[in-house]
mmCIF file of C-alpha atoms in Angstrom:
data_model
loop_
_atom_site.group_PDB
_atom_site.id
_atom_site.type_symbol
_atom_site.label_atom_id
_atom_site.label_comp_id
_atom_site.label_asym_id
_atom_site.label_seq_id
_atom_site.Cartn_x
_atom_site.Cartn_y
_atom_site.Cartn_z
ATOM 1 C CA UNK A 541 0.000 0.000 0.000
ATOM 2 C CA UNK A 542 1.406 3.320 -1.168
ATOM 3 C CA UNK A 543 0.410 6.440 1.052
ATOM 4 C CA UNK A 544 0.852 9.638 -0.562
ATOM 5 C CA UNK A 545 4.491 10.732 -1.399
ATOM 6 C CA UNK A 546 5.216 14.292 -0.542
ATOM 7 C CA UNK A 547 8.387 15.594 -1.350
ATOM 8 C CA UNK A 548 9.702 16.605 2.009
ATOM 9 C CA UNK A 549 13.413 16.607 1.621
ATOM 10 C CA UNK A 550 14.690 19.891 -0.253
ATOM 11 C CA UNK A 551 12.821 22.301 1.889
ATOM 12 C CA UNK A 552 12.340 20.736 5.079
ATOM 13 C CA UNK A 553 15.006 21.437 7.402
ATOM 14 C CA UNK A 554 14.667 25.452 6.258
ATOM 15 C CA UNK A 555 11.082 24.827 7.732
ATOM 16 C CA UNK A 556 12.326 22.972 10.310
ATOM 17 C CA UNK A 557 14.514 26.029 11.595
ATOM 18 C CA UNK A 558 11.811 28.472 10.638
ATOM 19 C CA UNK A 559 9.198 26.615 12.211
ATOM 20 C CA UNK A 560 11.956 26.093 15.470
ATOM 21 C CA UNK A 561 11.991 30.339 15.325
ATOM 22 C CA UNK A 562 8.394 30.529 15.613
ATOM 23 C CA UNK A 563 7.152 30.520 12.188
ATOM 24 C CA UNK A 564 3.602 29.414 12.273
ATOM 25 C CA UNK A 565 3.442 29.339 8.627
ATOM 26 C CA UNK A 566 6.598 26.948 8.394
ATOM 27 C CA UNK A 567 5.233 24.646 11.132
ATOM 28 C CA UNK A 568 2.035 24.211 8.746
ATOM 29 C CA UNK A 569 3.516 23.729 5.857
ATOM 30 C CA UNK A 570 4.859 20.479 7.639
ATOM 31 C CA UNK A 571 1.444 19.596 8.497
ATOM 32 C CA UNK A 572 0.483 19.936 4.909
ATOM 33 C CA UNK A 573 3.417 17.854 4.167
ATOM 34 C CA UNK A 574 3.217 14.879 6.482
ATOM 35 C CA UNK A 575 -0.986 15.107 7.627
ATOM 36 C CA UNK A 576 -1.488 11.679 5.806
ATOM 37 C CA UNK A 577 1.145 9.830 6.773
ATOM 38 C CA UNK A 578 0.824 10.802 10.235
ATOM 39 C CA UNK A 579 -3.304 9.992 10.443
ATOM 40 C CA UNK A 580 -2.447 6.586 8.931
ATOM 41 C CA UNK A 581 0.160 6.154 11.723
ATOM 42 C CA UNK A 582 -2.036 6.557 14.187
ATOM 43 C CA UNK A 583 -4.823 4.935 11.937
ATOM 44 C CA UNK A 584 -3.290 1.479 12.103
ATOM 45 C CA UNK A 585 -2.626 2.245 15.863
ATOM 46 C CA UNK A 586 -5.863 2.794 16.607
ATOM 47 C CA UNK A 587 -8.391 1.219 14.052
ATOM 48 C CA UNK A 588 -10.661 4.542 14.130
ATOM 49 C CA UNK A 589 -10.138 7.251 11.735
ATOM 50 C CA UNK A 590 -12.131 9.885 13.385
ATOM 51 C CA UNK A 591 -9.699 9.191 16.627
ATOM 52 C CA UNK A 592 -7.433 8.897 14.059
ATOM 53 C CA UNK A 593 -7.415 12.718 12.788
ATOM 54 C CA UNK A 594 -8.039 13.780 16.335
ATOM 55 C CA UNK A 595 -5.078 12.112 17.552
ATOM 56 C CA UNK A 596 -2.904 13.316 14.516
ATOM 57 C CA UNK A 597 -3.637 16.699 14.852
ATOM 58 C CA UNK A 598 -2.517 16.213 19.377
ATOM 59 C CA UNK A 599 0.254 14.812 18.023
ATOM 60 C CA UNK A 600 1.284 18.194 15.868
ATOM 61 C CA UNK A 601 0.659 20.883 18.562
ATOM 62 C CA UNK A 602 2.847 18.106 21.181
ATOM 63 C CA UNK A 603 5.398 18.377 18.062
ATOM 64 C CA UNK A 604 5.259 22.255 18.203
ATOM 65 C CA UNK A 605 5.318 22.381 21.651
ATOM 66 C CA UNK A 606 8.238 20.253 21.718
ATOM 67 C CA UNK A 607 10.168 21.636 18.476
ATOM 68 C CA UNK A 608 13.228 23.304 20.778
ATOM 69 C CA UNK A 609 14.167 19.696 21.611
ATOM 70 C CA UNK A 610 14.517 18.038 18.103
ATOM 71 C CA UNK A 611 18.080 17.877 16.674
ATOM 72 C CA UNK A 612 18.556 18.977 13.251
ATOM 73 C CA UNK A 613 21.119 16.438 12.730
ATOM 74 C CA UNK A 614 18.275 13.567 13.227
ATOM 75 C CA UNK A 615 15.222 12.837 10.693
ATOM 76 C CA UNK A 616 12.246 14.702 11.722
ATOM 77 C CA UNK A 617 10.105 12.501 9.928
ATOM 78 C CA UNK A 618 11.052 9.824 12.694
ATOM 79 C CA UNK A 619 11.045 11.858 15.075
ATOM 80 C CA UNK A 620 7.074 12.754 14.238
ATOM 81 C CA UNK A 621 6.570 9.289 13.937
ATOM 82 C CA UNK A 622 8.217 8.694 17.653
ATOM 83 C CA UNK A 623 5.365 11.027 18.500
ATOM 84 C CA UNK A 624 2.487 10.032 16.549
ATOM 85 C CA UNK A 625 2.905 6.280 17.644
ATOM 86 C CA UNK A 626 3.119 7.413 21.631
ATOM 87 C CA UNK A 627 0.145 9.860 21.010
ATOM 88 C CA UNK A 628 -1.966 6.953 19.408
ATOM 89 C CA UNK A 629 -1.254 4.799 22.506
ATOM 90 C CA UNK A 630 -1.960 7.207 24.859
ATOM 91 C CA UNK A 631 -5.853 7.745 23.061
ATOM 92 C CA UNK A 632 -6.039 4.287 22.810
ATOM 93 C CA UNK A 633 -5.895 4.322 26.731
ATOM 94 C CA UNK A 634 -8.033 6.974 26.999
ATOM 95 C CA UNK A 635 -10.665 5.904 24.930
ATOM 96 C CA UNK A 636 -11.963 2.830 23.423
ATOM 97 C CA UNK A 637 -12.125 3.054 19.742
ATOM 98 C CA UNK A 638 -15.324 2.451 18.351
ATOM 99 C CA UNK A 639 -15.652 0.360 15.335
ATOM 100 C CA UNK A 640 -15.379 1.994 12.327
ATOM 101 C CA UNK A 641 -16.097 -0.504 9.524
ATOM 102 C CA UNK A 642 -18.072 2.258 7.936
ATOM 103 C CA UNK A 643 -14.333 3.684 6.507
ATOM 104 C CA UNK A 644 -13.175 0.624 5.214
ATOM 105 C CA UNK A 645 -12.307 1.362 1.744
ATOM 106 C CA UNK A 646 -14.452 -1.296 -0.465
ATOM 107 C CA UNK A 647 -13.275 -2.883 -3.747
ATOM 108 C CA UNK A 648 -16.239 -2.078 -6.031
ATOM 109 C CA UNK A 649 -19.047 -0.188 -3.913
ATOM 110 C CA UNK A 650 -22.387 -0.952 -5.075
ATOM 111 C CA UNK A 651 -21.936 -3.544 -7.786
ATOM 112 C CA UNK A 652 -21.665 -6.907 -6.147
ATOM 113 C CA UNK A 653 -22.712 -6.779 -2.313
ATOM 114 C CA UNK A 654 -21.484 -10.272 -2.162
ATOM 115 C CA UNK A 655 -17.991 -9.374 -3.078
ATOM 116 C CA UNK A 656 -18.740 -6.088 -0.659
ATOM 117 C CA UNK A 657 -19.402 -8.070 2.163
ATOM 118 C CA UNK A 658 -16.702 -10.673 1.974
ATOM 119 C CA UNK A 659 -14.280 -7.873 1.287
ATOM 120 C CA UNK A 660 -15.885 -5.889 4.423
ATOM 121 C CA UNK A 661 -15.522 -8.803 6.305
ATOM 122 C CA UNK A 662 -11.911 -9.422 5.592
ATOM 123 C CA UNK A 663 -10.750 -6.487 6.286
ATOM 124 C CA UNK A 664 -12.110 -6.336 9.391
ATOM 125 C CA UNK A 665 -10.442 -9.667 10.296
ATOM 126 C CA UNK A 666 -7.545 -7.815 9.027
ATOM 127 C CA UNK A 667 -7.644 -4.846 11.445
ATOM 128 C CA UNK A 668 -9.447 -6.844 14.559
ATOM 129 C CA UNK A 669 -6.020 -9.021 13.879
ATOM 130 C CA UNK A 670 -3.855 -6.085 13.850
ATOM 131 C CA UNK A 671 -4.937 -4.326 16.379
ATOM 132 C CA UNK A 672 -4.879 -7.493 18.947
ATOM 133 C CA UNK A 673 -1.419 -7.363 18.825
ATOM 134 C CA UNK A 674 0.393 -5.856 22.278
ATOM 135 C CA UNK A 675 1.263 -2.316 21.619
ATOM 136 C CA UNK A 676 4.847 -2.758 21.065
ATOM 137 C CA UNK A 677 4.681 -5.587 18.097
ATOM 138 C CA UNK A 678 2.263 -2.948 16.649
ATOM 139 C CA UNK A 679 4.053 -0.128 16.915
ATOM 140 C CA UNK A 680 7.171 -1.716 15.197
ATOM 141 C CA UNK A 681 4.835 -3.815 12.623
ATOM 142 C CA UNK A 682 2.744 -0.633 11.001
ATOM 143 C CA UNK A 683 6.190 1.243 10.543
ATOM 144 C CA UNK A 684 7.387 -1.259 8.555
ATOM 145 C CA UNK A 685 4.173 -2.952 6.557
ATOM 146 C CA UNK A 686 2.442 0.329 6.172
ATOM 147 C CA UNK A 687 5.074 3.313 6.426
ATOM 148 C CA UNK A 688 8.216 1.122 4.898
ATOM 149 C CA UNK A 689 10.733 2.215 7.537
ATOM 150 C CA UNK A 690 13.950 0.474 7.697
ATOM 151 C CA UNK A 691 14.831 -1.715 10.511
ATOM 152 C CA UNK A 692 17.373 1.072 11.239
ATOM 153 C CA UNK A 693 14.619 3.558 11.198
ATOM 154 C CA UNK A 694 12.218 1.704 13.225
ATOM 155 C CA UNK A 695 14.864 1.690 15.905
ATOM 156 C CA UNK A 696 15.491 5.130 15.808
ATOM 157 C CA UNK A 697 12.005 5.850 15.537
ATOM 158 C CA UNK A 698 11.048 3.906 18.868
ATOM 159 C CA UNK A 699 14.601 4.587 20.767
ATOM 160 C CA UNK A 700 14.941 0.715 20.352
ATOM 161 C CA UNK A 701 18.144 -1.680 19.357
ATOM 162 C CA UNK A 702 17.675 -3.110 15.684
ATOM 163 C CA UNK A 703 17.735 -6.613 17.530
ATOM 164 C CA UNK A 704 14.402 -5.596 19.154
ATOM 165 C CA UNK A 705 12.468 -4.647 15.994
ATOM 166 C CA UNK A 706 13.303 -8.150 14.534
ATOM 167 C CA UNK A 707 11.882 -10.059 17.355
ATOM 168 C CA UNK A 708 8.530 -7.480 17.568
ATOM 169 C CA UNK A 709 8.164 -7.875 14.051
ATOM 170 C CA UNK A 710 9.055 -11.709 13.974
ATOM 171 C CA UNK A 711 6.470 -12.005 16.582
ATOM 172 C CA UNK A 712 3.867 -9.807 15.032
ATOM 173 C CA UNK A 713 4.154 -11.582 11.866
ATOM 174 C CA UNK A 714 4.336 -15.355 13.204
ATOM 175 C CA UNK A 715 0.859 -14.058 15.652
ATOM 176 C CA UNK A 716 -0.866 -12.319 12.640
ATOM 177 C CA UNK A 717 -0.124 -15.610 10.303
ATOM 178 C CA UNK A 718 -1.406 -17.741 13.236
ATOM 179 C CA UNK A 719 -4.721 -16.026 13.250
ATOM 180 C CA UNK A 720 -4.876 -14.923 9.558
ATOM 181 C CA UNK A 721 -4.219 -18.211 7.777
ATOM 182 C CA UNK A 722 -7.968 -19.422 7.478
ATOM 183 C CA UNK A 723 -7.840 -15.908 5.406
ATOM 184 C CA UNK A 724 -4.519 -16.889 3.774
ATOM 185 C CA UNK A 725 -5.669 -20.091 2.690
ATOM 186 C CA UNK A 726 -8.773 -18.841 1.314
ATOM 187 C CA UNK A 727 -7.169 -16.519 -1.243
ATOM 188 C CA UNK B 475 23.038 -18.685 10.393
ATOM 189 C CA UNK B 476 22.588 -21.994 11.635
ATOM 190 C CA UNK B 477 19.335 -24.336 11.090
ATOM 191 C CA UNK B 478 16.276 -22.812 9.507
ATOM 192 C CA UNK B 479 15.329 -19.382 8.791
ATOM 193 C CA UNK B 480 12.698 -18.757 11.619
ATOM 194 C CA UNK B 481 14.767 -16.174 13.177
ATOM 195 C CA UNK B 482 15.590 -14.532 9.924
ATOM 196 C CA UNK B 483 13.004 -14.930 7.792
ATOM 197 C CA UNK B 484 11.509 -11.678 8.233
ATOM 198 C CA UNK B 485 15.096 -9.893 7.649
ATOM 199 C CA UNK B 486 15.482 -11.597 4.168
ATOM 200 C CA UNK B 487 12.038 -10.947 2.794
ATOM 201 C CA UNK B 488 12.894 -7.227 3.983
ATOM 202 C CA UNK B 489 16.002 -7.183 2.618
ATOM 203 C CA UNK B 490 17.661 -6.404 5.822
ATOM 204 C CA UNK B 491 20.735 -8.943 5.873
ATOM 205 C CA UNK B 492 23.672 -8.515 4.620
ATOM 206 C CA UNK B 493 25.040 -10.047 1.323
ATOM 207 C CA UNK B 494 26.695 -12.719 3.347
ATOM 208 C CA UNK B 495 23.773 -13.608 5.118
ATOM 209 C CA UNK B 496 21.202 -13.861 2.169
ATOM 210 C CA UNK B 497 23.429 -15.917 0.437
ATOM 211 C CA UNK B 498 23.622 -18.633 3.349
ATOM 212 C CA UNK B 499 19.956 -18.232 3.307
ATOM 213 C CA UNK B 500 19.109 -18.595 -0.347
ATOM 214 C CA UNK B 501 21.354 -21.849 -0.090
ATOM 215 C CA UNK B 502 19.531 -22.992 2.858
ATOM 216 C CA UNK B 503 15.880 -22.188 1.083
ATOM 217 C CA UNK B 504 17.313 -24.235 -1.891
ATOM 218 C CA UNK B 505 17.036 -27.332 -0.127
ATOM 219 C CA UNK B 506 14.876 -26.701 2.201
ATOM 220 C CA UNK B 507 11.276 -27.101 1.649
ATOM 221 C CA UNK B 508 10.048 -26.032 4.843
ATOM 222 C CA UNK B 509 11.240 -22.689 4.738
ATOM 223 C CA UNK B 510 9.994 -22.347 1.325
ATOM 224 C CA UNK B 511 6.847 -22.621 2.863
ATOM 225 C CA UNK B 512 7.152 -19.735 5.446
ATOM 226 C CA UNK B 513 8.476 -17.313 3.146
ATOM 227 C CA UNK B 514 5.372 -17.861 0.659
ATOM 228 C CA UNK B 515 3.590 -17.501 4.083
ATOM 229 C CA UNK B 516 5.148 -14.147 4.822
ATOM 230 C CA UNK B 517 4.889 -12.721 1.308
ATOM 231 C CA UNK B 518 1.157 -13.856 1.699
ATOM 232 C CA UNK B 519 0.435 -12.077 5.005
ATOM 233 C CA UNK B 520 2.170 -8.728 3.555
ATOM 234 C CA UNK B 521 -0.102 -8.553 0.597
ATOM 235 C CA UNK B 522 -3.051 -9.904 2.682
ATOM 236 C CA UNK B 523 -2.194 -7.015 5.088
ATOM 237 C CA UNK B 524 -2.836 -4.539 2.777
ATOM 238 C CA UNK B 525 -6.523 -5.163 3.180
ATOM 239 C CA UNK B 526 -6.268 -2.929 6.231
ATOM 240 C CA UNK B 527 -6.526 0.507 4.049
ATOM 241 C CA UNK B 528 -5.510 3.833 5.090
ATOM 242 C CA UNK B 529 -7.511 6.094 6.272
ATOM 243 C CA UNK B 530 -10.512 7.594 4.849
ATOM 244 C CA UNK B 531 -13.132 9.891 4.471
ATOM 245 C CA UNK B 532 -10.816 12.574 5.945
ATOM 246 C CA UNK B 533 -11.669 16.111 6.372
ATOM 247 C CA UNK B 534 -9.940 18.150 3.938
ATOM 248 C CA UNK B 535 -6.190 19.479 4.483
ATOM 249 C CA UNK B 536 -6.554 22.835 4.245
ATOM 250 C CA UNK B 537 -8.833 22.211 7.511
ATOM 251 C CA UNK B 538 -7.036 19.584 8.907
ATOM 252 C CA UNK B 539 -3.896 22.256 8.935
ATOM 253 C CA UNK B 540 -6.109 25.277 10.158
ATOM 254 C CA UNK B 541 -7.416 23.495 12.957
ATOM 255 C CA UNK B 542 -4.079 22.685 14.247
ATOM 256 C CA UNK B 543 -2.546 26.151 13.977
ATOM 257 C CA UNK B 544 -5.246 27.429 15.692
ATOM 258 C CA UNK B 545 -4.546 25.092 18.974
ATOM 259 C CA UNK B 546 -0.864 26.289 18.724
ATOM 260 C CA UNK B 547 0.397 28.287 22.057
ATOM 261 C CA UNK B 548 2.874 30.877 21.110
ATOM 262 C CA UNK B 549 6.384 30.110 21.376
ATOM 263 C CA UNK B 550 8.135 33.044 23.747
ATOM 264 C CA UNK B 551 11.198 34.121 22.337
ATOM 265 C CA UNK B 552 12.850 34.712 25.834
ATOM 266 C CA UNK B 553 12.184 31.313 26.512
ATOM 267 C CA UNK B 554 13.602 30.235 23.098
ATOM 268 C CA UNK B 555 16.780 32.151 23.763
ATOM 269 C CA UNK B 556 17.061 30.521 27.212
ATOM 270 C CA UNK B 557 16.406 27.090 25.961
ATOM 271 C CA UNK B 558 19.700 27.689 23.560
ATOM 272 C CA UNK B 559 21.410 29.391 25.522
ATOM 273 C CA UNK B 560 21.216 26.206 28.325
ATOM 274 C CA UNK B 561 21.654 24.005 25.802
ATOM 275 C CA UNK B 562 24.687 25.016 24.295
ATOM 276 C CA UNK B 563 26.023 25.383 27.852
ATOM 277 C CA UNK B 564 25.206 22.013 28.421
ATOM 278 C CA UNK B 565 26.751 20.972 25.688
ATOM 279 C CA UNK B 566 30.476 22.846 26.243
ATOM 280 C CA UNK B 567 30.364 21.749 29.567
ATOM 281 C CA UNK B 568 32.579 18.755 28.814
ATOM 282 C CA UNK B 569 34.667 21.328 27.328
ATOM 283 C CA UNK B 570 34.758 23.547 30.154
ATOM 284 C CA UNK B 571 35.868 20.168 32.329
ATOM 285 C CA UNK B 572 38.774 19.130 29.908
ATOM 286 C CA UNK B 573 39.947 22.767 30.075
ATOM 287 C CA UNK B 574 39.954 22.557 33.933
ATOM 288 C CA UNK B 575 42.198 19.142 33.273
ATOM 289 C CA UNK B 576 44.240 20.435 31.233
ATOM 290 C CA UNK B 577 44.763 23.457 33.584
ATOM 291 C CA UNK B 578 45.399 21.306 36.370
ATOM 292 C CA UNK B 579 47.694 18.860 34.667
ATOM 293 C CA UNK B 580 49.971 21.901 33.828
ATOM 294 C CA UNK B 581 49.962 23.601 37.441
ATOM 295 C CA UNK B 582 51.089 19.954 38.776
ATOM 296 C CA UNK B 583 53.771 19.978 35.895
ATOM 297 C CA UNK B 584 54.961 23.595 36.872
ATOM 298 C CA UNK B 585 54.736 22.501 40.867
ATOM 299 C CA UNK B 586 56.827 19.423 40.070
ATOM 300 C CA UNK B 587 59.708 21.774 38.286
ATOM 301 C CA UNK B 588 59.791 23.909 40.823
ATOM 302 C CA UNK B 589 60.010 21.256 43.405
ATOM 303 C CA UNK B 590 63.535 20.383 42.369
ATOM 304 C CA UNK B 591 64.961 23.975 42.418
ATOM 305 C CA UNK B 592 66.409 24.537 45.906
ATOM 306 C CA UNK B 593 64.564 27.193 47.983
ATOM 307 C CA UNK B 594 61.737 27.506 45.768
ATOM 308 C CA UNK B 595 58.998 26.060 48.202
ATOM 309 C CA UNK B 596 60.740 28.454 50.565
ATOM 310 C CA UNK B 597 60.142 31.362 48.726
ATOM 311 C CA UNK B 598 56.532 30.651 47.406
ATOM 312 C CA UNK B 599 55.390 29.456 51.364
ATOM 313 C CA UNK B 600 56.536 33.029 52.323
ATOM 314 C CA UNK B 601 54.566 34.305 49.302
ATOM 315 C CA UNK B 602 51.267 32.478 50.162
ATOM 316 C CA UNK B 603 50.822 33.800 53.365
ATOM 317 C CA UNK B 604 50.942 37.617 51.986
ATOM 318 C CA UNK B 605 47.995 35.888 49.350
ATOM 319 C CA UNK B 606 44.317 37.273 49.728
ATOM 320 C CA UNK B 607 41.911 35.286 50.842
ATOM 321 C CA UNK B 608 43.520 33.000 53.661
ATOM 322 C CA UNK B 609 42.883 35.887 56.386
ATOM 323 C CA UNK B 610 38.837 35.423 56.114
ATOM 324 C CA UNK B 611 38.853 31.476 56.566
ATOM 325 C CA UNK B 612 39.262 29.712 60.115
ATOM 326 C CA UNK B 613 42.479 28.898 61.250
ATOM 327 C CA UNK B 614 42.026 25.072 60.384
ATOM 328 C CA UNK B 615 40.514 25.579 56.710
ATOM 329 C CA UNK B 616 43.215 27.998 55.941
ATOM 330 C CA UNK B 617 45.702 25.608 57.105
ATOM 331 C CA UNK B 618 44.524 22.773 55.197
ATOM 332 C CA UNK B 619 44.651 24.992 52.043
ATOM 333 C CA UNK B 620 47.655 25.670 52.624
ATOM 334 C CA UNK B 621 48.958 22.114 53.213
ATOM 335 C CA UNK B 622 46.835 20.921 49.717
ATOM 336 C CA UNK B 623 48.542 24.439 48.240
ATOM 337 C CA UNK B 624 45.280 25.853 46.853
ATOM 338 C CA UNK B 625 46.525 29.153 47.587
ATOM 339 C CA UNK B 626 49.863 28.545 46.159
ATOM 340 C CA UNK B 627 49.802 26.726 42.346
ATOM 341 C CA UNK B 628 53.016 26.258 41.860
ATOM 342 C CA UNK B 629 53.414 24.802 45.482
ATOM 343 C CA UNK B 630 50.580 22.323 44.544
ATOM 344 C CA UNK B 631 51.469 18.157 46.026
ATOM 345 C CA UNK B 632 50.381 15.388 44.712
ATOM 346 C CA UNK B 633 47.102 15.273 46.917
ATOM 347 C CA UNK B 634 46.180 18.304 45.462
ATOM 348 C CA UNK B 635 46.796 17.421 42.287
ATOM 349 C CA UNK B 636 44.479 14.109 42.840
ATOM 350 C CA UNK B 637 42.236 15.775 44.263
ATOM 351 C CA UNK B 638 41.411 17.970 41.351
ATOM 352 C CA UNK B 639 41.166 15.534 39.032
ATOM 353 C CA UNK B 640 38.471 13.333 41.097
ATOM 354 C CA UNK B 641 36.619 16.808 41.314
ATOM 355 C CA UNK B 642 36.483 17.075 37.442
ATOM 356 C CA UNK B 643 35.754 13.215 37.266
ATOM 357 C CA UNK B 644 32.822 13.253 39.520
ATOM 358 C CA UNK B 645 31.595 16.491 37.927
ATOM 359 C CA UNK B 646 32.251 14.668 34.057
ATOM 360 C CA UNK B 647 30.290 11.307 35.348
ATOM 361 C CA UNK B 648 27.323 14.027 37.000
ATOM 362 C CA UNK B 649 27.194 15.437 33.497
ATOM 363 C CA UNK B 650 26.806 12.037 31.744
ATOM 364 C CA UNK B 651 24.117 11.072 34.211
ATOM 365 C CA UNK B 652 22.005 14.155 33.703
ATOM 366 C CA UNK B 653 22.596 13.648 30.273
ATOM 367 C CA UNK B 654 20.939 10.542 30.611
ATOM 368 C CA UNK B 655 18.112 11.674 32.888
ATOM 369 C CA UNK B 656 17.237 14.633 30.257
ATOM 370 C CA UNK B 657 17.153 12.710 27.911
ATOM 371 C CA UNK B 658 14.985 9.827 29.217
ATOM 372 C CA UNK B 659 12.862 12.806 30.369
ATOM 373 C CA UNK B 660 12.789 13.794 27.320
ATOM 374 C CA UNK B 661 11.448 10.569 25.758
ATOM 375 C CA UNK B 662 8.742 10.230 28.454
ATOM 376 C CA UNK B 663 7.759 14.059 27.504
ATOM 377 C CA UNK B 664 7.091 13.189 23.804
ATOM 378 C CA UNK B 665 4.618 10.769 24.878
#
């Protein structure tokens, strides 16, 4: 799955230092830039895309609010990640997420409700899988399946050794094909 | 790489090992058949995971972006200014500390030269008295000073010299465990 590509690398650290000065104007233009990626972050944290936005958008102002501390030297795409995965577990403590199987995206809406509802129900297998999975497997899991971070990245990203995200993700993966392969072997 | 590919399986398929490495395990999936079958396993979950979508139905950008700036607190430029100013104090401070060594490695240097000239300790213990700064301490502190030579440099001893040195240690290892508490503070904060 390909989220949208924005092309973040010429101009960001000038808006990174601008934005570190004060500049309103910068900071938003690197909400513009990484809005989707960060929602789907906390998206595949928390299964509920209204929470989802909610949570995105608490996880900018903590990012403003905390600007003075990032290190140019370091990615600030991680770094936002870093903050978008600890703000997604902290509203998925707060609140329960309510089922949103309304959002699903469907294959062909409208022409074959058969199809429809097999695909519905699929993907909600998908997510009720992916979501059951303890917090940390997740974490490292959607960074890699869904945001295609390095193993490298990951561990910066989560202040964790490399040797860590292999076993979260070996363990994610071995638990999700555990309770996925009736799925697996149906397709 | 020993055995099977359990361990490593999800390394390869991400193409995380090394050259070495995927060779052994491209030998080892030649011949084994078992292993064959995870990896078509794994490349079957990844595209099967796909069926959890991104996001959607979101409100539009432009919003999305508005609504955030308008929860921003203004940033006080004071406090800006202070937060760089501490931090690039906190960051010389190792500096300042190997300065302070390298001061007090040359005062014990210079003490130790003039050791050997005859009547030198003479003439600098009938200096130190006449110093400032003995007269307002009790007899017993001042006389300690002067037996570690604090108010004499060039009439530092070895204690003195030790001494100093454990003073910038312990100050060096306080640094590195603030260092460690800010920044584990720092962590937590971001969550």
């Amino acid at each position: 799955m390909k989220v949208l590509e924005v092309d973040t690398t010429a101009d960001e650290t000038g808006l990174v230092s601008k934005a570190q000065a004060g500049d309103r104007e910068a900071f938003g233009e690197l909400v513009r830039c990484y809005r989707v990626r960060v929602i789907n972050v906390v998206y595949h944290m928390c299964g509920d895309a209204n929470l989802a936005e909610d949570a995105a958008q608490e996880a900018f102002i903590r990012a403003w609010q905390h600007l003075l501390d990032f290190q140019p030297h370091s990615s600030f795409r991680n770094w936002l990640y870093r903050i978008a995965v600890n703000t997604a577990l902290d509203i998925s403590r707060r609140e329960r997420p309510d089922v949103d199987v309304e959002s699903l995206e469907l294959a062909s809406p409208g022409e074959n409700i058969e199809a429809d509802l097999e695909q519905r129900e699929r993907s909600r297998q998908i997510r009720q899988a992916v979501l059951g999975l303890p917090q940390a497997s997740r974490g490292v899991l959607i960074l890699r399946e869904y945001e295609g971070l390095s193993y490298r990245e990951i561990a910066e990203t989560l202040d964790i050794s490399i040797g860590t995200v292999m076993s979260r993700l070996n363990y994610a993966r071995t638990r999700l094909a555990e309770i996925l392969r009736p799925l697996m072997e149906g397709r | 790489m020993n055995g099977h590919l359990e361990a490593w399986i999800d390394a390869y398929l991400d193409g995380e090992l090394s050259i070495t490495l995927k060779r052994q395990a491209d030998a080892h999936l030649a011949r084994c058949q078992s292993c064959r079958d995870l990896v078509a396993e794994r490349k079957n979950l990844t595209a099967l995971l796909q069926g959890f979508p991104p996001a959607s139905g979101l409100k539009p950008g432009a919003r999305f972006v508005a609504e955030v700036e308008l929860q921003l607190k203004p940033r006080r430029e004071a406090a800006r200014l202070r937060s760089q100013v501490m931090y690039l104090s906190w960051q010389f401070f190792p500096v300042v500390l190997l300065l302070a060594l390298a001061f007090v490695q040359t005062v014990s240097t210079l003490s130790s030269i003039v050791g050997v000239i005859p009547g030198a300790n003479q003439i600098l213990a009938n200096r130190a008295t006449l110093l400032p700064g003995s007269p307002i301490l009790s007899i017993e502190v001042s006389d300690l000073f002067n037996i570690l030579g604090v108010f004499n440099p060039l009439g530092w001893n070895l204690f003195t010299g030790i001494a100093a040195v454990l003073v910038i240690s312990l100050a060096y290892v306080s640094w590195l465990a603030g260092w460690w508490v800010l920044n584990r503070r720092l962590a937590a904060s971001l969550g």
